[in-house]
PDB file of C-alpha atoms and ligand atoms in Angstrom:
ATOM      1  CA  MET A   1      46.076  16.696 -28.575  1.00  0.00           C
ATOM      2  CA  ASN A   2      44.658  20.157 -28.747  1.00  0.00           C
ATOM      3  CA  ASN A   3      41.431  20.983 -27.047  1.00  0.00           C
ATOM      4  CA  THR A   4      40.573  24.563 -26.294  1.00  0.00           C
ATOM      5  CA  HIS A   5      38.727  23.681 -23.057  1.00  0.00           C
ATOM      6  CA  HIS A   6      41.222  21.263 -21.563  1.00  0.00           C
ATOM      7  CA  ASN A   7      44.856  21.381 -20.724  1.00  0.00           C
ATOM      8  CA  ILE A   8      46.552  18.030 -21.370  1.00  0.00           C
ATOM      9  CA  THR A   9      50.132  17.592 -20.262  1.00  0.00           C
ATOM     10  CA  ILE A  10      52.695  14.798 -20.242  1.00  0.00           C
ATOM     11  CA  ILE A  11      55.246  14.697 -17.447  1.00  0.00           C
ATOM     12  CA  VAL A  12      57.760  12.312 -15.888  1.00  0.00           C
ATOM     13  CA  ALA A  13      57.192  12.178 -12.123  1.00  0.00           C
ATOM     14  CA  ASP A  14      56.264  10.147  -9.076  1.00  0.00           C
ATOM     15  CA  ILE A  15      52.481  10.499  -9.125  1.00  0.00           C
ATOM     16  CA  THR A  16      52.306  10.547  -5.315  1.00  0.00           C
ATOM     17  CA  THR A  17      53.992  13.963  -5.253  1.00  0.00           C
ATOM     18  CA  LEU A  18      51.525  15.791  -7.498  1.00  0.00           C
ATOM     19  CA  HIS A  19      49.404  18.699  -6.257  1.00  0.00           C
ATOM     20  CA  VAL A  20      46.247  17.924  -8.200  1.00  0.00           C
ATOM     21  CA  ASP A  21      42.643  17.363  -7.150  1.00  0.00           C
ATOM     22  CA  ALA A  22      42.852  13.648  -7.959  1.00  0.00           C
ATOM     23  CA  ILE A  23      45.434  11.052  -8.819  1.00  0.00           C
ATOM     24  CA  VAL A  24      44.495   7.727 -10.375  1.00  0.00           C
ATOM     25  CA  ASN A  25      45.791   4.492  -8.897  1.00  0.00           C
ATOM     26  CA  ALA A  26      46.397   1.449 -11.120  1.00  0.00           C
ATOM     27  CA  ALA A  27      45.097  -0.927  -8.455  1.00  0.00           C
ATOM     28  CA  ASN A  28      44.125  -4.598  -8.452  1.00  0.00           C
ATOM     29  CA  GLU A  29      40.622  -5.965  -7.884  1.00  0.00           C
ATOM     30  CA  THR A  30      41.091  -6.363  -4.133  1.00  0.00           C
ATOM     31  CA  LEU A  31      41.931  -2.656  -3.634  1.00  0.00           C
ATOM     32  CA  LEU A  32      44.031  -3.837  -0.703  1.00  0.00           C
ATOM     33  CA  GLY A  33      47.406  -2.736  -2.063  1.00  0.00           C
ATOM     34  CA  GLY A  34      49.966  -4.226  -4.400  1.00  0.00           C
ATOM     35  CA  GLY A  35      53.251  -3.419  -6.098  1.00  0.00           C
ATOM     36  CA  GLY A  36      54.206  -0.699  -8.552  1.00  0.00           C
ATOM     37  CA  VAL A  37      52.294   2.553  -8.409  1.00  0.00           C
ATOM     38  CA  ASP A  38      49.702   1.000  -6.067  1.00  0.00           C
ATOM     39  CA  GLY A  39      52.374   0.220  -3.486  1.00  0.00           C
ATOM     40  CA  ALA A  40      53.884   3.688  -3.840  1.00  0.00           C
ATOM     41  CA  ILE A  41      50.480   5.322  -3.318  1.00  0.00           C
ATOM     42  CA  HIS A  42      49.693   3.258  -0.213  1.00  0.00           C
ATOM     43  CA  ARG A  43      53.127   3.996   1.265  1.00  0.00           C
ATOM     44  CA  ALA A  44      52.802   7.725   0.674  1.00  0.00           C
ATOM     45  CA  ALA A  45      49.112   8.013   1.650  1.00  0.00           C
ATOM     46  CA  GLY A  46      49.551   6.131   4.928  1.00  0.00           C
ATOM     47  CA  PRO A  47      47.621   3.313   6.636  1.00  0.00           C
ATOM     48  CA  GLU A  48      44.351   5.240   6.662  1.00  0.00           C
ATOM     49  CA  LEU A  49      44.130   4.609   2.920  1.00  0.00           C
ATOM     50  CA  LEU A  50      44.080   0.831   3.446  1.00  0.00           C
ATOM     51  CA  GLU A  51      41.410   1.313   6.105  1.00  0.00           C
ATOM     52  CA  GLU A  52      39.228   3.251   3.689  1.00  0.00           C
ATOM     53  CA  CYS A  53      39.861   0.737   0.876  1.00  0.00           C
ATOM     54  CA  ARG A  54      38.757  -2.166   3.096  1.00  0.00           C
ATOM     55  CA  GLY A  55      35.265  -0.675   3.115  1.00  0.00           C
ATOM     56  CA  LEU A  56      34.979  -0.523  -0.677  1.00  0.00           C
ATOM     57  CA  GLY A  57      34.552  -4.227  -1.382  1.00  0.00           C
ATOM     58  CA  GLY A  58      37.078  -4.355  -4.198  1.00  0.00           C
ATOM     59  CA  CYS A  59      36.720  -3.076  -7.754  1.00  0.00           C
ATOM     60  CA  ALA A  60      36.031  -4.965 -10.984  1.00  0.00           C
ATOM     61  CA  THR A  61      38.389  -4.567 -13.942  1.00  0.00           C
ATOM     62  CA  GLY A  62      37.470  -1.447 -15.889  1.00  0.00           C
ATOM     63  CA  GLU A  63      35.564   0.109 -12.970  1.00  0.00           C
ATOM     64  CA  ALA A  64      36.699   2.880 -10.598  1.00  0.00           C
ATOM     65  CA  LYS A  65      36.219   3.780  -6.927  1.00  0.00           C
ATOM     66  CA  ILE A  66      37.181   6.910  -5.001  1.00  0.00           C
ATOM     67  CA  THR A  67      38.844   7.552  -1.639  1.00  0.00           C
ATOM     68  CA  ALA A  68      40.353  10.502   0.110  1.00  0.00           C
ATOM     69  CA  GLY A  69      43.979  11.306  -0.671  1.00  0.00           C
ATOM     70  CA  CYS A  70      44.853  10.824   3.016  1.00  0.00           C
ATOM     71  CA  ARG A  71      48.473  12.028   3.470  1.00  0.00           C
ATOM     72  CA  LEU A  72      48.964  12.832  -0.226  1.00  0.00           C
ATOM     73  CA  PRO A  73      48.823  16.376  -1.556  1.00  0.00           C
ATOM     74  CA  ALA A  74      45.987  15.188  -3.840  1.00  0.00           C
ATOM     75  CA  ARG A  75      42.470  15.517  -2.359  1.00  0.00           C
ATOM     76  CA  TYR A  76      41.211  12.269  -3.906  1.00  0.00           C
ATOM     77  CA  ILE A  77      42.550   8.955  -5.150  1.00  0.00           C
ATOM     78  CA  ILE A  78      40.561   7.297  -7.932  1.00  0.00           C
ATOM     79  CA  HIS A  79      41.300   3.573  -7.791  1.00  0.00           C
ATOM     80  CA  THR A  80      40.808   1.802 -11.089  1.00  0.00           C
ATOM     81  CA  VAL A  81      41.752  -1.670 -12.286  1.00  0.00           C
ATOM     82  CA  GLY A  82      43.230  -2.102 -15.732  1.00  0.00           C
ATOM     83  CA  PRO A  83      43.287  -5.458 -17.511  1.00  0.00           C
ATOM     84  CA  VAL A  84      46.076  -7.996 -17.330  1.00  0.00           C
ATOM     85  CA  TRP A  85      47.553  -8.352 -20.842  1.00  0.00           C
ATOM     86  CA  HIS A  86      46.878 -11.823 -22.282  1.00  0.00           C
ATOM     87  CA  GLY A  87      47.824 -11.082 -25.900  1.00  0.00           C
ATOM     88  CA  GLY A  88      44.881  -8.857 -26.845  1.00  0.00           C
ATOM     89  CA  GLY A  89      42.142 -11.443 -27.358  1.00  0.00           C
ATOM     90  CA  ARG A  90      40.435 -11.055 -24.001  1.00  0.00           C
ATOM     91  CA  HIS A  91      38.847  -7.616 -24.424  1.00  0.00           C
ATOM     92  CA  GLU A  92      41.921  -5.934 -22.962  1.00  0.00           C
ATOM     93  CA  ALA A  93      41.536  -2.799 -25.106  1.00  0.00           C
ATOM     94  CA  ALA A  94      37.892  -2.243 -24.137  1.00  0.00           C
ATOM     95  CA  ARG A  95      38.689  -2.852 -20.485  1.00  0.00           C
ATOM     96  CA  LEU A  96      41.615  -0.446 -20.491  1.00  0.00           C
ATOM     97  CA  ALA A  97      39.457   2.211 -22.173  1.00  0.00           C
ATOM     98  CA  ALA A  98      36.755   1.618 -19.541  1.00  0.00           C
ATOM     99  CA  ALA A  99      39.288   2.153 -16.755  1.00  0.00           C
ATOM    100  CA  TYR A 100      40.213   5.584 -18.157  1.00  0.00           C
ATOM    101  CA  ALA A 101      36.631   6.618 -18.962  1.00  0.00           C
ATOM    102  CA  ASN A 102      35.155   5.493 -15.629  1.00  0.00           C
ATOM    103  CA  SER A 103      37.964   7.216 -13.723  1.00  0.00           C
ATOM    104  CA  LEU A 104      37.265  10.487 -15.507  1.00  0.00           C
ATOM    105  CA  ARG A 105      33.500  10.245 -14.976  1.00  0.00           C
ATOM    106  CA  LEU A 106      33.920   9.483 -11.271  1.00  0.00           C
ATOM    107  CA  ALA A 107      36.311  12.418 -10.935  1.00  0.00           C
ATOM    108  CA  ALA A 108      33.858  14.722 -12.669  1.00  0.00           C
ATOM    109  CA  ALA A 109      31.074  13.549 -10.341  1.00  0.00           C
ATOM    110  CA  HIS A 110      33.266  14.867  -7.503  1.00  0.00           C
ATOM    111  CA  HIS A 111      33.891  18.182  -9.276  1.00  0.00           C
ATOM    112  CA  VAL A 112      37.555  17.419  -9.851  1.00  0.00           C
ATOM    113  CA  ARG A 113      39.332  20.067 -11.921  1.00  0.00           C
ATOM    114  CA  SER A 114      42.771  18.467 -12.242  1.00  0.00           C
ATOM    115  CA  ILE A 115      43.591  14.758 -12.505  1.00  0.00           C
ATOM    116  CA  ALA A 116      46.750  12.732 -13.100  1.00  0.00           C
ATOM    117  CA  PHE A 117      46.899   9.246 -14.619  1.00  0.00           C
ATOM    118  CA  PRO A 118      49.759   6.730 -14.462  1.00  0.00           C
ATOM    119  CA  CYS A 119      50.326   4.403 -17.432  1.00  0.00           C
ATOM    120  CA  ILE A 120      47.632   1.934 -16.311  1.00  0.00           C
ATOM    121  CA  SER A 121      48.320  -1.787 -16.924  1.00  0.00           C
ATOM    122  CA  THR A 122      51.756  -1.239 -18.480  1.00  0.00           C
ATOM    123  CA  GLY A 123      53.800  -2.423 -15.475  1.00  0.00           C
ATOM    124  CA  ILE A 124      53.110  -5.695 -13.702  1.00  0.00           C
ATOM    125  CA  TYR A 125      50.009  -6.258 -15.880  1.00  0.00           C
ATOM    126  CA  GLY A 126      52.156  -6.309 -19.041  1.00  0.00           C
ATOM    127  CA  TYR A 127      50.101  -4.199 -21.469  1.00  0.00           C
ATOM    128  CA  PRO A 128      52.323  -3.044 -24.381  1.00  0.00           C
ATOM    129  CA  ALA A 129      53.214   0.606 -23.771  1.00  0.00           C
ATOM    130  CA  LYS A 130      52.387   2.028 -27.212  1.00  0.00           C
ATOM    131  CA  GLU A 131      49.023   0.317 -27.490  1.00  0.00           C
ATOM    132  CA  ALA A 132      48.147   1.395 -23.957  1.00  0.00           C
ATOM    133  CA  ALA A 133      49.155   5.014 -24.643  1.00  0.00           C
ATOM    134  CA  THR A 134      46.951   5.129 -27.746  1.00  0.00           C
ATOM    135  CA  ILE A 135      43.978   3.965 -25.693  1.00  0.00           C
ATOM    136  CA  ALA A 136      44.790   6.392 -22.867  1.00  0.00           C
ATOM    137  CA  LEU A 137      44.982   9.422 -25.160  1.00  0.00           C
ATOM    138  CA  ASN A 138      41.985   8.540 -27.333  1.00  0.00           C
ATOM    139  CA  THR A 139      39.746   7.609 -24.399  1.00  0.00           C
ATOM    140  CA  VAL A 140      40.574  10.761 -22.462  1.00  0.00           C
ATOM    141  CA  ARG A 141      39.941  12.908 -25.545  1.00  0.00           C
ATOM    142  CA  ASP A 142      36.613  11.173 -26.207  1.00  0.00           C
ATOM    143  CA  THR A 143      35.400  11.206 -22.575  1.00  0.00           C
ATOM    144  CA  LEU A 144      36.347  14.762 -21.556  1.00  0.00           C
ATOM    145  CA  PRO A 145      33.309  16.339 -23.246  1.00  0.00           C
ATOM    146  CA  GLN A 146      31.168  14.457 -20.655  1.00  0.00           C
ATOM    147  CA  CYS A 147      33.296  15.855 -17.799  1.00  0.00           C
ATOM    148  CA  PRO A 148      32.784  19.620 -17.652  1.00  0.00           C
ATOM    149  CA  SER A 149      34.576  20.178 -14.314  1.00  0.00           C
ATOM    150  CA  ILE A 150      37.858  18.746 -15.563  1.00  0.00           C
ATOM    151  CA  GLU A 151      40.259  21.414 -16.796  1.00  0.00           C
ATOM    152  CA  THR A 152      43.607  19.637 -16.601  1.00  0.00           C
ATOM    153  CA  VAL A 153      44.625  16.052 -17.356  1.00  0.00           C
ATOM    154  CA  ILE A 154      48.197  15.016 -16.623  1.00  0.00           C
ATOM    155  CA  PHE A 155      49.674  11.840 -18.053  1.00  0.00           C
ATOM    156  CA  CYS A 156      52.208  11.092 -15.337  1.00  0.00           C
ATOM    157  CA  CYS A 157      54.791   8.763 -16.830  1.00  0.00           C
ATOM    158  CA  PHE A 158      57.394   7.098 -14.638  1.00  0.00           C
ATOM    159  CA  SER A 159      60.034   6.865 -17.364  1.00  0.00           C
ATOM    160  CA  GLU A 160      61.277   9.171 -20.082  1.00  0.00           C
ATOM    161  CA  GLU A 161      60.643   6.363 -22.629  1.00  0.00           C
ATOM    162  CA  ASP A 162      56.941   6.290 -21.743  1.00  0.00           C
ATOM    163  CA  ALA A 163      56.727  10.087 -21.938  1.00  0.00           C
ATOM    164  CA  GLU A 164      58.303   9.982 -25.421  1.00  0.00           C
ATOM    165  CA  ILE A 165      55.610   7.559 -26.574  1.00  0.00           C
ATOM    166  CA  TYR A 166      52.870   9.897 -25.345  1.00  0.00           C
ATOM    167  CA  ARG A 167      54.546  12.989 -26.826  1.00  0.00           C
ATOM    168  CA  GLY A 168      54.905  11.307 -30.204  1.00  0.00           C
ATOM    169  CA  MET A 169      51.258  10.313 -30.245  1.00  0.00           C
ATOM    170  CA  CYS A 170      50.005  13.693 -29.102  1.00  0.00           C
ATOM    171  CA  SER A 171      51.574  15.434 -32.072  1.00  0.00           C
ATOM    172  CA  TRP A 172      49.740  13.271 -34.583  1.00  0.00           C
ATOM    173  CA  THR A 173      46.558  12.975 -32.537  1.00  0.00           C
ATOM    174  CA  ALA A 174      46.169  16.750 -32.290  1.00  0.00           C
TER     175      ALA A 174
HETATM  176  P1  ADP B   1      49.746  -2.391 -13.475  1.00  0.00           P
HETATM  177  O1  ADP B   1      49.586  -3.528 -12.504  1.00  0.00           O
HETATM  178  O2  ADP B   1      48.433  -1.711 -13.814  1.00  0.00           O
HETATM  179  O3  ADP B   1      50.568  -2.743 -14.658  1.00  0.00           O
HETATM  180  P2  ADP B   1      52.042  -0.978 -12.252  1.00  0.00           P
HETATM  181  O4  ADP B   1      52.029  -0.152 -11.018  1.00  0.00           O
HETATM  182  O5  ADP B   1      52.850  -2.223 -12.241  1.00  0.00           O
HETATM  183  O6  ADP B   1      50.489  -1.256 -12.605  1.00  0.00           O
HETATM  184  O7  ADP B   1      52.535  -0.095 -13.472  1.00  0.00           O
HETATM  185  C1  ADP B   1      51.763   0.924 -14.050  1.00  0.00           C
HETATM  186  C2  ADP B   1      52.668   2.082 -14.425  1.00  0.00           C
HETATM  187  O8  ADP B   1      52.948   2.844 -13.257  1.00  0.00           O
HETATM  188  C3  ADP B   1      54.029   1.670 -15.003  1.00  0.00           C
HETATM  189  O9  ADP B   1      54.296   2.494 -16.118  1.00  0.00           O
HETATM  190  C4  ADP B   1      54.986   1.991 -13.847  1.00  0.00           C
HETATM  191  O10 ADP B   1      56.287   2.331 -14.341  1.00  0.00           O
HETATM  192  C5  ADP B   1      54.327   3.190 -13.263  1.00  0.00           C
HETATM  193  N1  ADP B   1      54.703   3.588 -11.891  1.00  0.00           N
HETATM  194  C6  ADP B   1      55.243   2.863 -10.894  1.00  0.00           C
HETATM  195  N2  ADP B   1      55.428   3.630  -9.791  1.00  0.00           N
HETATM  196  C7  ADP B   1      54.976   4.874 -10.109  1.00  0.00           C
HETATM  197  C8  ADP B   1      54.899   6.126  -9.405  1.00  0.00           C
HETATM  198  N3  ADP B   1      55.309   6.256  -8.143  1.00  0.00           N
HETATM  199  N4  ADP B   1      54.384   7.209 -10.078  1.00  0.00           N
HETATM  200  C9  ADP B   1      53.955   7.095 -11.349  1.00  0.00           C
HETATM  201  N5  ADP B   1      53.994   5.951 -12.058  1.00  0.00           N
HETATM  202  C10 ADP B   1      54.505   4.862 -11.444  1.00  0.00           C
END
């Protein structure tokens, strides 16, 4: 993906370690913690994150809410909820796209310049990795023009296999 105004990068890392304005959490609708990246973020951010999340009243699938980064190097955490994969017939693609788009818009509303996404829904929620990566890349490309503050988007994969999927798609999406 090549956009002269935005820097889009694909890395393999633990998202909790990144020095960016905002990281995105693949949360569940309760926003009260879970496994996978959600658990890692709560562990690294500390108990004050759970305290702040308790006041948010949960988050519907496809929506996004924001908290402080607490003990993370990131200033903000954008909590979004991707869809559980049920085979593709339950609006999973639209809901996954909404999770990416609403996260970006909320970040832009807070003047975020750099943001990192995990591979939302592709862990416990079972979304096929290639289909999810296509939606992630296309939705970010299509939503960034509405988000003037955002200069850098990082796709923070947790495995080299996921990063290869994104790299392969970027070359033909560009
Ligand atoms: P979901 O419930 O949305 O599927 P998961 O947390 O189970 O969320 O998985 C989403 C993605 O996050 C998976 O690709 C998983 O490998 C990845 N992941 C897990 N821990 C981390 C972490 N610390 N940093 C970045 N990505 C992570």
